[in-house]
Amino acid sequence: MTSSSGAVHNSVATAAGALVDKYTAVPAFSPPGPAFDPAKARGKSVFVIPVSASVSFNVYVANNLTAALKNFGIKTDYYSDTGQVSQWVAGMNTAISQHVAAIDLIDVDPAVVGPQIAQAKAAGIPVIVDHFLDTGHTSYSGYKNVAGIVGAPYNLAGRLEAAWALKQTGGKGTFVMVQSPDSLSSTDVAIGIRSEMSKDCPKCHLVNVDVPFNDWSTRMQTAVSSALTSNPDTTYVLPVWDGMVQYIQPAITAAGKTGKVHISTYNADPFALQDLQKGNAVTMDVGESYSWLGYALADQTLRLMTGHPPVSDEKVPVRVFTAANVGDTGRPPAINTGYGNAYLNGYKALWGLSR
């Protein structure tokens, strides 16, 4: 390696590391908008439709939404479904017929219930979409007639995945990105990965591996193995979701790359964090607090229920977990742990409950 190439690698690592370092601490609360009085919403009801009622993410968000709204005597009805479009449509129709004060969709594509959202709007019922697409997707056609959006930090998570890998390698070797092109949120994370690579290491070699969501268990290991064989200098695999890790690790092992190829990913599921704690393939995982998201959804919902304009970004933070701070998630790691509780006092202050 020449001194000039060494300087380039150091420069890449420094630039990428600056982004990572901003998100390693316990998150602070940043007000998403002005304080307001939600008293007008007292005693009303909110209907919650999750993408699937049994998914832990949806349960945590809904439970904390419920806890937040209870401060104003607001009743929440958590709709039981198993992820079927027909059930979401039925849930919307039920909510409209009950004349609820607001409808919250958790991770549901608003495009598939577009006619029902239009009916809700005509009935004076605001519909809020939570965590479906990246915060920047305000122009998505499915958002027509939607009153408020609580976006997800998908682009940022992707940027952090790539930044960590660049920080660790200085841009050396090949980087293998694994995504599911049939998922809009996966695409948003992938956009972030590419963005960071273009910004801090435009000459880096980024290989894309596409595996549709329903094919993870049957195709992912083979697809990643093929990428590693074709690119023997691979240093990092960047799966858009850490749920992919269980299929990627065997590919790394089969390629004889244990200890040489690492993983930087997103979602902070306990099994991936435990892999990180053990010093295995995962060296970084980006996560966000599901509890914080519940309060953020409550904030947007309360604003719309009381005639206030929605905020463009609820500013729900992410945290980067590495070997240096993953102990904050518990041993063994627990879901939704390691983010602190600054949001509790933060939102209560916005709602006038701390006075």
mmCIF file of C-alpha atoms in Angstrom:
data_model
loop_
_atom_site.group_PDB
_atom_site.id
_atom_site.type_symbol
_atom_site.label_atom_id
_atom_site.label_comp_id
_atom_site.label_asym_id
_atom_site.label_seq_id
_atom_site.Cartn_x
_atom_site.Cartn_y
_atom_site.Cartn_z
ATOM 1 C CA MET A 1 0.000 0.000 0.000
ATOM 2 C CA THR A 2 1.367 3.405 -0.925
ATOM 3 C CA SER A 3 1.226 6.329 1.455
ATOM 4 C CA SER A 4 -1.301 8.058 -0.806
ATOM 5 C CA SER A 5 -3.657 5.086 -0.755
ATOM 6 C CA GLY A 6 -3.271 4.883 3.006
ATOM 7 C CA ALA A 7 -4.236 8.529 3.283
ATOM 8 C CA VAL A 8 -7.321 7.884 1.160
ATOM 9 C CA HIS A 9 -8.414 5.015 3.402
ATOM 10 C CA ASN A 10 -7.857 7.123 6.514
ATOM 11 C CA SER A 11 -9.873 9.957 5.003
ATOM 12 C CA VAL A 12 -12.777 7.626 4.196
ATOM 13 C CA ALA A 13 -12.744 6.147 7.700
ATOM 14 C CA THR A 14 -12.665 9.589 9.315
ATOM 15 C CA ALA A 15 -15.541 10.988 7.254
ATOM 16 C CA ALA A 16 -17.743 7.942 7.769
ATOM 17 C CA GLY A 17 -16.831 7.700 11.449
ATOM 18 C CA ALA A 18 -18.054 11.238 12.066
ATOM 19 C CA LEU A 19 -21.570 10.177 11.053
ATOM 20 C CA VAL A 20 -21.509 7.015 13.173
ATOM 21 C CA ASP A 21 -20.248 8.842 16.256
ATOM 22 C CA LYS A 22 -23.308 11.133 16.243
ATOM 23 C CA TYR A 23 -25.601 8.201 17.010
ATOM 24 C CA THR A 24 -23.789 6.024 19.559
ATOM 25 C CA ALA A 25 -24.995 7.755 22.735
ATOM 26 C CA VAL A 26 -28.335 7.332 24.499
ATOM 27 C CA PRO A 27 -30.701 9.544 22.459
ATOM 28 C CA ALA A 28 -31.841 12.946 23.677
ATOM 29 C CA PHE A 29 -35.334 14.285 23.045
ATOM 30 C CA SER A 30 -35.781 16.858 20.292
ATOM 31 C CA PRO A 31 -39.233 18.530 20.174
ATOM 32 C CA PRO A 32 -40.884 17.756 16.829
ATOM 33 C CA GLY A 33 -43.079 20.847 16.973
ATOM 34 C CA PRO A 34 -44.535 23.507 19.268
ATOM 35 C CA ALA A 35 -46.217 22.694 22.574
ATOM 36 C CA PHE A 36 -50.021 22.476 22.473
ATOM 37 C CA ASP A 37 -52.990 21.594 24.653
ATOM 38 C CA PRO A 38 -54.632 18.247 23.727
ATOM 39 C CA ALA A 39 -57.487 18.759 26.207
ATOM 40 C CA LYS A 40 -60.077 18.912 23.406
ATOM 41 C CA ALA A 41 -59.342 15.241 22.677
ATOM 42 C CA ARG A 42 -60.217 14.117 26.194
ATOM 43 C CA GLY A 43 -62.622 11.182 26.327
ATOM 44 C CA LYS A 44 -62.558 10.434 22.597
ATOM 45 C CA SER A 45 -61.493 7.169 20.929
ATOM 46 C CA VAL A 46 -58.773 6.111 18.486
ATOM 47 C CA PHE A 47 -58.805 3.018 16.264
ATOM 48 C CA VAL A 48 -55.438 1.325 15.658
ATOM 49 C CA ILE A 49 -54.878 -0.995 12.687
ATOM 50 C CA PRO A 50 -51.460 -2.752 12.633
ATOM 51 C CA VAL A 51 -49.998 -4.539 9.627
ATOM 52 C CA SER A 52 -50.268 -7.667 11.783
ATOM 53 C CA ALA A 53 -51.543 -7.676 15.350
ATOM 54 C CA SER A 54 -49.098 -10.275 16.702
ATOM 55 C CA VAL A 55 -45.839 -8.674 15.473
ATOM 56 C CA SER A 56 -43.859 -7.463 18.489
ATOM 57 C CA PHE A 57 -43.044 -4.119 16.864
ATOM 58 C CA ASN A 58 -46.744 -3.369 16.368
ATOM 59 C CA VAL A 59 -47.612 -4.490 19.894
ATOM 60 C CA TYR A 60 -44.948 -2.276 21.508
ATOM 61 C CA VAL A 61 -45.920 0.780 19.464
ATOM 62 C CA ALA A 62 -49.631 0.272 20.150
ATOM 63 C CA ASN A 63 -49.114 -0.339 23.883
ATOM 64 C CA ASN A 64 -47.163 2.900 24.258
ATOM 65 C CA LEU A 65 -49.605 4.801 22.070
ATOM 66 C CA THR A 66 -52.331 3.568 24.423
ATOM 67 C CA ALA A 67 -50.340 4.584 27.515
ATOM 68 C CA ALA A 68 -49.747 8.061 26.123
ATOM 69 C CA LEU A 69 -53.362 8.645 25.146
ATOM 70 C CA LYS A 70 -54.616 7.453 28.538
ATOM 71 C CA ASN A 71 -53.247 10.718 29.931
ATOM 72 C CA PHE A 72 -56.274 12.322 28.298
ATOM 73 C CA GLY A 73 -58.810 9.591 28.939
ATOM 74 C CA ILE A 74 -58.672 8.523 25.301
ATOM 75 C CA LYS A 75 -59.693 4.945 24.533
ATOM 76 C CA THR A 76 -57.719 2.958 21.949
ATOM 77 C CA ASP A 77 -59.092 -0.031 20.071
ATOM 78 C CA TYR A 78 -56.281 -2.293 18.788
ATOM 79 C CA TYR A 79 -57.664 -4.169 15.797
ATOM 80 C CA SER A 80 -56.860 -7.882 15.611
ATOM 81 C CA ASP A 81 -55.643 -8.976 12.187
ATOM 82 C CA THR A 82 -53.148 -11.370 10.613
ATOM 83 C CA GLY A 83 -51.763 -9.169 7.862
ATOM 84 C CA GLN A 84 -54.503 -9.553 5.232
ATOM 85 C CA VAL A 85 -55.597 -6.634 3.059
ATOM 86 C CA SER A 86 -59.242 -7.652 3.435
ATOM 87 C CA GLN A 87 -58.839 -7.357 7.211
ATOM 88 C CA TRP A 88 -57.361 -3.859 6.966
ATOM 89 C CA VAL A 89 -60.285 -2.800 4.777
ATOM 90 C CA ALA A 90 -62.730 -4.301 7.281
ATOM 91 C CA GLY A 91 -60.942 -2.550 10.126
ATOM 92 C CA MET A 92 -61.175 0.804 8.361
ATOM 93 C CA ASN A 93 -64.883 0.274 7.733
ATOM 94 C CA THR A 94 -65.427 -0.604 11.379
ATOM 95 C CA ALA A 95 -63.582 2.495 12.570
ATOM 96 C CA ILE A 96 -65.567 4.755 10.242
ATOM 97 C CA SER A 97 -68.871 3.216 11.320
ATOM 98 C CA GLN A 98 -67.939 3.800 14.972
ATOM 99 C CA HIS A 99 -67.217 7.495 14.256
ATOM 100 C CA VAL A 100 -63.868 7.360 16.061
ATOM 101 C CA ALA A 101 -61.842 10.534 16.465
ATOM 102 C CA ALA A 102 -58.761 9.225 14.601
ATOM 103 C CA ILE A 103 -57.404 6.115 12.863
ATOM 104 C CA ASP A 104 -53.754 5.055 13.235
ATOM 105 C CA LEU A 105 -52.233 2.675 10.684
ATOM 106 C CA ILE A 106 -49.047 0.972 11.929
ATOM 107 C CA ASP A 107 -46.820 -0.140 9.045
ATOM 108 C CA VAL A 108 -49.833 -0.547 6.735
ATOM 109 C CA ASP A 109 -49.448 0.628 3.130
ATOM 110 C CA PRO A 110 -52.067 3.398 2.826
ATOM 111 C CA ALA A 111 -52.391 2.754 -0.897
ATOM 112 C CA VAL A 112 -54.195 -0.557 -0.285
ATOM 113 C CA VAL A 113 -56.905 1.130 1.802
ATOM 114 C CA GLY A 114 -57.035 4.330 -0.229
ATOM 115 C CA PRO A 115 -60.818 4.361 -0.750
ATOM 116 C CA GLN A 116 -61.406 3.831 2.963
ATOM 117 C CA ILE A 117 -58.982 6.630 3.859
ATOM 118 C CA ALA A 118 -60.938 8.915 1.534
ATOM 119 C CA GLN A 119 -64.168 7.899 3.266
ATOM 120 C CA ALA A 120 -62.627 8.599 6.663
ATOM 121 C CA LYS A 121 -61.511 12.037 5.518
ATOM 122 C CA ALA A 122 -65.009 12.797 4.246
ATOM 123 C CA ALA A 123 -66.338 11.777 7.658
ATOM 124 C CA GLY A 124 -63.934 14.135 9.407
ATOM 125 C CA ILE A 125 -61.715 11.340 10.755
ATOM 126 C CA PRO A 126 -57.960 11.949 10.358
ATOM 127 C CA VAL A 127 -55.889 8.930 9.331
ATOM 128 C CA ILE A 128 -52.266 8.797 10.494
ATOM 129 C CA VAL A 129 -49.750 6.442 8.849
ATOM 130 C CA ASP A 130 -46.930 5.228 11.078
ATOM 131 C CA HIS A 131 -43.526 3.801 10.128
ATOM 132 C CA PHE A 132 -44.373 2.749 6.582
ATOM 133 C CA LEU A 133 -41.875 4.717 4.504
ATOM 134 C CA ASP A 134 -38.898 6.956 5.134
ATOM 135 C CA THR A 135 -39.532 10.350 6.687
ATOM 136 C CA GLY A 136 -38.817 12.028 3.344
ATOM 137 C CA HIS A 137 -41.615 10.274 1.433
ATOM 138 C CA THR A 138 -44.283 12.956 1.831
ATOM 139 C CA SER A 139 -45.054 12.832 -1.915
ATOM 140 C CA TYR A 140 -45.770 9.082 -2.042
ATOM 141 C CA SER A 141 -49.015 8.660 -3.993
ATOM 142 C CA GLY A 142 -50.450 6.335 -1.349
ATOM 143 C CA TYR A 143 -50.504 9.233 1.103
ATOM 144 C CA LYS A 144 -53.376 10.970 -0.700
ATOM 145 C CA ASN A 145 -56.003 11.951 1.899
ATOM 146 C CA VAL A 146 -53.725 10.904 4.765
ATOM 147 C CA ALA A 147 -53.814 13.557 7.499
ATOM 148 C CA GLY A 148 -50.482 12.833 9.170
ATOM 149 C CA ILE A 149 -47.342 10.745 8.777
ATOM 150 C CA VAL A 150 -44.874 9.414 11.327
ATOM 151 C CA GLY A 151 -42.026 8.434 9.041
ATOM 152 C CA ALA A 152 -39.267 5.910 9.641
ATOM 153 C CA PRO A 153 -35.505 6.593 9.601
ATOM 154 C CA TYR A 154 -34.830 4.076 6.844
ATOM 155 C CA ASN A 155 -32.468 6.236 4.792
ATOM 156 C CA LEU A 156 -30.488 7.200 7.885
ATOM 157 C CA ALA A 157 -30.238 3.574 9.004
ATOM 158 C CA GLY A 158 -28.836 2.619 5.606
ATOM 159 C CA ARG A 159 -26.335 5.463 5.707
ATOM 160 C CA LEU A 160 -25.193 4.322 9.149
ATOM 161 C CA GLU A 161 -24.820 0.706 7.995
ATOM 162 C CA ALA A 162 -22.508 1.821 5.215
ATOM 163 C CA ALA A 163 -20.705 4.413 7.332
ATOM 164 C CA TRP A 164 -19.805 1.833 9.973
ATOM 165 C CA ALA A 165 -18.396 -0.517 7.343
ATOM 166 C CA LEU A 166 -16.376 2.332 5.831
ATOM 167 C CA LYS A 167 -15.134 3.418 9.244
ATOM 168 C CA GLN A 168 -13.924 -0.108 9.984
ATOM 169 C CA THR A 169 -12.280 -0.715 6.602
ATOM 170 C CA GLY A 170 -11.398 2.686 5.218
ATOM 171 C CA GLY A 171 -13.244 1.607 2.094
ATOM 172 C CA LYS A 172 -11.043 -1.411 1.408
ATOM 173 C CA GLY A 173 -12.519 -4.484 -0.253
ATOM 174 C CA THR A 174 -15.973 -5.211 -1.633
ATOM 175 C CA PHE A 175 -19.221 -4.434 0.177
ATOM 176 C CA VAL A 176 -22.224 -6.687 -0.419
ATOM 177 C CA MET A 177 -25.644 -5.093 0.110
ATOM 178 C CA VAL A 178 -28.576 -7.490 0.578
ATOM 179 C CA GLN A 179 -32.083 -6.145 0.053
ATOM 180 C CA SER A 180 -35.637 -7.171 -0.844
ATOM 181 C CA PRO A 181 -36.722 -5.072 -3.832
ATOM 182 C CA ASP A 182 -40.367 -6.037 -3.329
ATOM 183 C CA SER A 183 -40.396 -4.077 -0.059
ATOM 184 C CA LEU A 184 -40.583 -0.281 -0.234
ATOM 185 C CA SER A 185 -38.968 0.100 3.189
ATOM 186 C CA SER A 186 -36.105 -2.179 2.122
ATOM 187 C CA THR A 187 -35.596 0.042 -0.895
ATOM 188 C CA ASP A 188 -35.458 3.091 1.365
ATOM 189 C CA VAL A 189 -32.696 1.531 3.485
ATOM 190 C CA ALA A 190 -30.810 0.570 0.321
ATOM 191 C CA ILE A 191 -31.038 4.160 -0.909
ATOM 192 C CA GLY A 192 -29.332 5.234 2.306
ATOM 193 C CA ILE A 193 -26.543 2.680 1.867
ATOM 194 C CA ARG A 194 -25.854 3.839 -1.680
ATOM 195 C CA SER A 195 -26.031 7.483 -0.627
ATOM 196 C CA GLU A 196 -23.370 7.063 2.040
ATOM 197 C CA MET A 197 -21.122 5.064 -0.253
ATOM 198 C CA SER A 198 -21.402 7.745 -2.946
ATOM 199 C CA LYS A 199 -20.669 10.508 -0.454
ATOM 200 C CA ASP A 200 -17.690 9.137 1.444
ATOM 201 C CA CYS A 201 -16.301 6.465 -0.877
ATOM 202 C CA PRO A 202 -17.508 6.968 -4.466
ATOM 203 C CA LYS A 203 -14.895 4.540 -5.798
ATOM 204 C CA CYS A 204 -15.826 1.761 -3.395
ATOM 205 C CA HIS A 205 -17.088 -1.503 -4.859
ATOM 206 C CA LEU A 206 -20.694 -2.094 -3.799
ATOM 207 C CA VAL A 207 -22.374 -5.309 -4.961
ATOM 208 C CA ASN A 208 -26.155 -5.628 -4.784
ATOM 209 C CA VAL A 209 -27.925 -8.897 -3.897
ATOM 210 C CA ASP A 210 -31.713 -8.946 -4.351
ATOM 211 C CA VAL A 211 -33.774 -11.554 -2.501
ATOM 212 C CA PRO A 212 -37.572 -11.119 -2.367
ATOM 213 C CA PHE A 213 -39.029 -11.180 1.128
ATOM 214 C CA ASN A 214 -40.780 -14.526 0.759
ATOM 215 C CA ASP A 215 -37.593 -16.167 -0.554
ATOM 216 C CA TRP A 216 -35.258 -15.385 2.328
ATOM 217 C CA SER A 217 -35.175 -18.924 3.708
ATOM 218 C CA THR A 218 -34.726 -20.602 0.328
ATOM 219 C CA ARG A 219 -32.541 -18.226 -1.678
ATOM 220 C CA MET A 220 -30.617 -15.854 0.542
ATOM 221 C CA GLN A 221 -27.787 -18.120 1.690
ATOM 222 C CA THR A 222 -27.079 -19.252 -1.871
ATOM 223 C CA ALA A 223 -27.258 -15.715 -3.257
ATOM 224 C CA VAL A 224 -24.851 -14.328 -0.650
ATOM 225 C CA SER A 225 -22.511 -17.312 -1.057
ATOM 226 C CA SER A 226 -22.369 -16.608 -4.784
ATOM 227 C CA ALA A 227 -21.543 -12.945 -4.136
ATOM 228 C CA LEU A 228 -18.754 -13.867 -1.723
ATOM 229 C CA THR A 229 -17.303 -16.350 -4.208
ATOM 230 C CA SER A 230 -17.409 -13.798 -7.011
ATOM 231 C CA ASN A 231 -15.884 -11.123 -4.762
ATOM 232 C CA PRO A 232 -13.277 -12.842 -2.569
ATOM 233 C CA ASP A 233 -12.076 -9.475 -1.238
ATOM 234 C CA THR A 234 -15.450 -8.797 0.468
ATOM 235 C CA THR A 235 -15.025 -7.194 3.879
ATOM 236 C CA TYR A 236 -18.616 -6.380 4.835
ATOM 237 C CA VAL A 237 -22.121 -7.614 4.119
ATOM 238 C CA LEU A 238 -24.823 -4.957 4.572
ATOM 239 C CA PRO A 239 -28.263 -6.560 4.998
ATOM 240 C CA VAL A 240 -31.007 -3.939 5.090
ATOM 241 C CA TRP A 241 -32.677 -5.847 7.966
ATOM 242 C CA ASP A 242 -30.996 -7.882 10.683
ATOM 243 C CA GLY A 243 -33.630 -10.590 10.183
ATOM 244 C CA MET A 244 -31.481 -11.561 7.186
ATOM 245 C CA VAL A 245 -28.474 -12.315 9.379
ATOM 246 C CA GLN A 246 -29.548 -15.891 10.147
ATOM 247 C CA TYR A 247 -29.244 -16.723 6.440
ATOM 248 C CA ILE A 248 -26.101 -14.693 5.780
ATOM 249 C CA GLN A 249 -23.948 -16.116 8.583
ATOM 250 C CA PRO A 250 -23.993 -19.660 7.129
ATOM 251 C CA ALA A 251 -22.921 -18.209 3.779
ATOM 252 C CA ILE A 252 -19.941 -16.516 5.409
ATOM 253 C CA THR A 253 -19.007 -19.737 7.200
ATOM 254 C CA ALA A 254 -19.354 -21.851 4.046
ATOM 255 C CA ALA A 255 -17.110 -19.429 2.153
ATOM 256 C CA GLY A 256 -14.403 -19.828 4.793
ATOM 257 C CA LYS A 257 -14.665 -16.136 5.623
ATOM 258 C CA THR A 258 -15.380 -16.343 9.353
ATOM 259 C CA GLY A 259 -13.537 -13.493 11.060
ATOM 260 C CA LYS A 260 -12.806 -11.872 7.700
ATOM 261 C CA VAL A 261 -16.266 -10.815 6.533
ATOM 262 C CA HIS A 262 -18.411 -8.848 8.961
ATOM 263 C CA ILE A 263 -21.992 -7.610 9.060
ATOM 264 C CA SER A 264 -23.408 -4.119 9.607
ATOM 265 C CA THR A 265 -27.201 -4.033 9.751
ATOM 266 C CA TYR A 266 -30.429 -2.460 11.062
ATOM 267 C CA ASN A 267 -33.327 -3.216 13.425
ATOM 268 C CA ALA A 268 -31.576 -4.198 16.684
ATOM 269 C CA ASP A 269 -33.378 -7.496 17.147
ATOM 270 C CA PRO A 270 -32.132 -9.321 20.275
ATOM 271 C CA PHE A 271 -30.672 -12.298 18.393
ATOM 272 C CA ALA A 272 -28.517 -10.004 16.237
ATOM 273 C CA LEU A 273 -27.449 -7.938 19.251
ATOM 274 C CA GLN A 274 -26.458 -11.154 21.015
ATOM 275 C CA ASP A 275 -24.314 -12.073 18.012
ATOM 276 C CA LEU A 276 -22.694 -8.670 18.393
ATOM 277 C CA GLN A 277 -22.096 -9.238 22.108
ATOM 278 C CA LYS A 278 -20.425 -12.565 21.367
ATOM 279 C CA GLY A 279 -18.022 -10.991 18.887
ATOM 280 C CA ASN A 280 -19.339 -12.940 15.918
ATOM 281 C CA ALA A 281 -20.068 -11.638 12.421
ATOM 282 C CA VAL A 282 -22.336 -8.731 13.421
ATOM 283 C CA THR A 283 -20.253 -5.736 14.485
ATOM 284 C CA MET A 284 -22.923 -3.008 14.325
ATOM 285 C CA ASP A 285 -26.722 -2.858 14.483
ATOM 286 C CA VAL A 286 -28.844 0.300 14.235
ATOM 287 C CA GLY A 287 -32.029 0.369 16.296
ATOM 288 C CA GLU A 288 -34.895 2.618 17.324
ATOM 289 C CA SER A 289 -37.138 2.622 20.365
ATOM 290 C CA TYR A 290 -40.566 1.110 19.736
ATOM 291 C CA SER A 291 -41.807 2.788 22.914
ATOM 292 C CA TRP A 292 -40.597 6.177 21.680
ATOM 293 C CA LEU A 293 -42.422 5.526 18.414
ATOM 294 C CA GLY A 294 -45.642 4.922 20.317
ATOM 295 C CA TYR A 295 -45.424 8.324 21.967
ATOM 296 C CA ALA A 296 -44.512 9.940 18.657
ATOM 297 C CA LEU A 297 -47.611 8.439 17.063
ATOM 298 C CA ALA A 298 -49.632 9.718 20.008
ATOM 299 C CA ASP A 299 -48.232 13.217 19.510
ATOM 300 C CA GLN A 300 -49.159 13.324 15.828
ATOM 301 C CA THR A 301 -52.580 11.843 16.584
ATOM 302 C CA LEU A 302 -53.313 14.330 19.382
ATOM 303 C CA ARG A 303 -52.323 17.277 17.194
ATOM 304 C CA LEU A 304 -54.745 16.225 14.474
ATOM 305 C CA MET A 305 -57.544 15.343 16.903
ATOM 306 C CA THR A 306 -57.390 18.854 18.342
ATOM 307 C CA GLY A 307 -57.226 20.813 15.094
ATOM 308 C CA HIS A 308 -53.503 21.497 15.120
ATOM 309 C CA PRO A 309 -51.386 21.017 11.987
ATOM 310 C CA PRO A 310 -49.338 17.815 11.814
ATOM 311 C CA VAL A 311 -45.584 17.962 12.221
ATOM 312 C CA SER A 312 -43.453 16.908 9.276
ATOM 313 C CA ASP A 313 -41.071 14.813 11.359
ATOM 314 C CA GLU A 314 -41.587 13.423 14.864
ATOM 315 C CA LYS A 315 -37.786 13.162 15.163
ATOM 316 C CA VAL A 316 -37.742 9.647 16.605
ATOM 317 C CA PRO A 317 -34.016 8.922 17.023
ATOM 318 C CA VAL A 318 -31.906 5.897 16.221
ATOM 319 C CA ARG A 319 -28.983 4.476 18.157
ATOM 320 C CA VAL A 320 -25.923 2.703 16.796
ATOM 321 C CA PHE A 321 -25.010 -0.383 18.819
ATOM 322 C CA THR A 322 -21.441 -1.654 18.686
ATOM 323 C CA ALA A 323 -19.266 -3.725 20.997
ATOM 324 C CA ALA A 324 -18.656 -0.532 23.000
ATOM 325 C CA ASN A 325 -22.277 0.063 24.030
ATOM 326 C CA VAL A 326 -24.298 -3.074 23.250
ATOM 327 C CA GLY A 327 -24.209 -3.931 26.948
ATOM 328 C CA ASP A 328 -26.854 -1.217 27.399
ATOM 329 C CA THR A 329 -29.353 -3.577 25.758
ATOM 330 C CA GLY A 330 -28.973 -6.156 28.552
ATOM 331 C CA ARG A 331 -27.276 -9.550 28.783
ATOM 332 C CA PRO A 332 -28.830 -11.253 26.989
ATOM 333 C CA PRO A 333 -30.186 -8.345 24.968
ATOM 334 C CA ALA A 334 -33.839 -7.457 25.389
ATOM 335 C CA ILE A 335 -36.067 -6.002 22.716
ATOM 336 C CA ASN A 336 -36.685 -2.250 22.851
ATOM 337 C CA THR A 337 -33.867 -1.680 25.388
ATOM 338 C CA GLY A 338 -30.960 0.751 25.372
ATOM 339 C CA TYR A 339 -32.627 3.970 24.272
ATOM 340 C CA GLY A 340 -33.337 5.696 27.575
ATOM 341 C CA ASN A 341 -36.661 7.354 28.358
ATOM 342 C CA ALA A 342 -36.108 11.008 27.498
ATOM 343 C CA TYR A 343 -39.232 10.859 25.339
ATOM 344 C CA LEU A 344 -41.500 10.421 28.386
ATOM 345 C CA ASN A 345 -40.780 13.820 29.905
ATOM 346 C CA GLY A 346 -40.238 15.367 26.479
ATOM 347 C CA TYR A 347 -43.687 14.622 25.120
ATOM 348 C CA LYS A 348 -45.411 15.290 28.430
ATOM 349 C CA ALA A 349 -43.860 18.753 28.429
ATOM 350 C CA LEU A 350 -45.189 19.359 24.909
ATOM 351 C CA TRP A 351 -48.653 18.315 26.072
ATOM 352 C CA GLY A 352 -48.646 20.462 29.206
ATOM 353 C CA LEU A 353 -48.534 17.491 31.595
ATOM 354 C CA SER A 354 -45.304 18.434 33.334
ATOM 355 C CA ARG A 355 -46.570 21.683 34.773
#
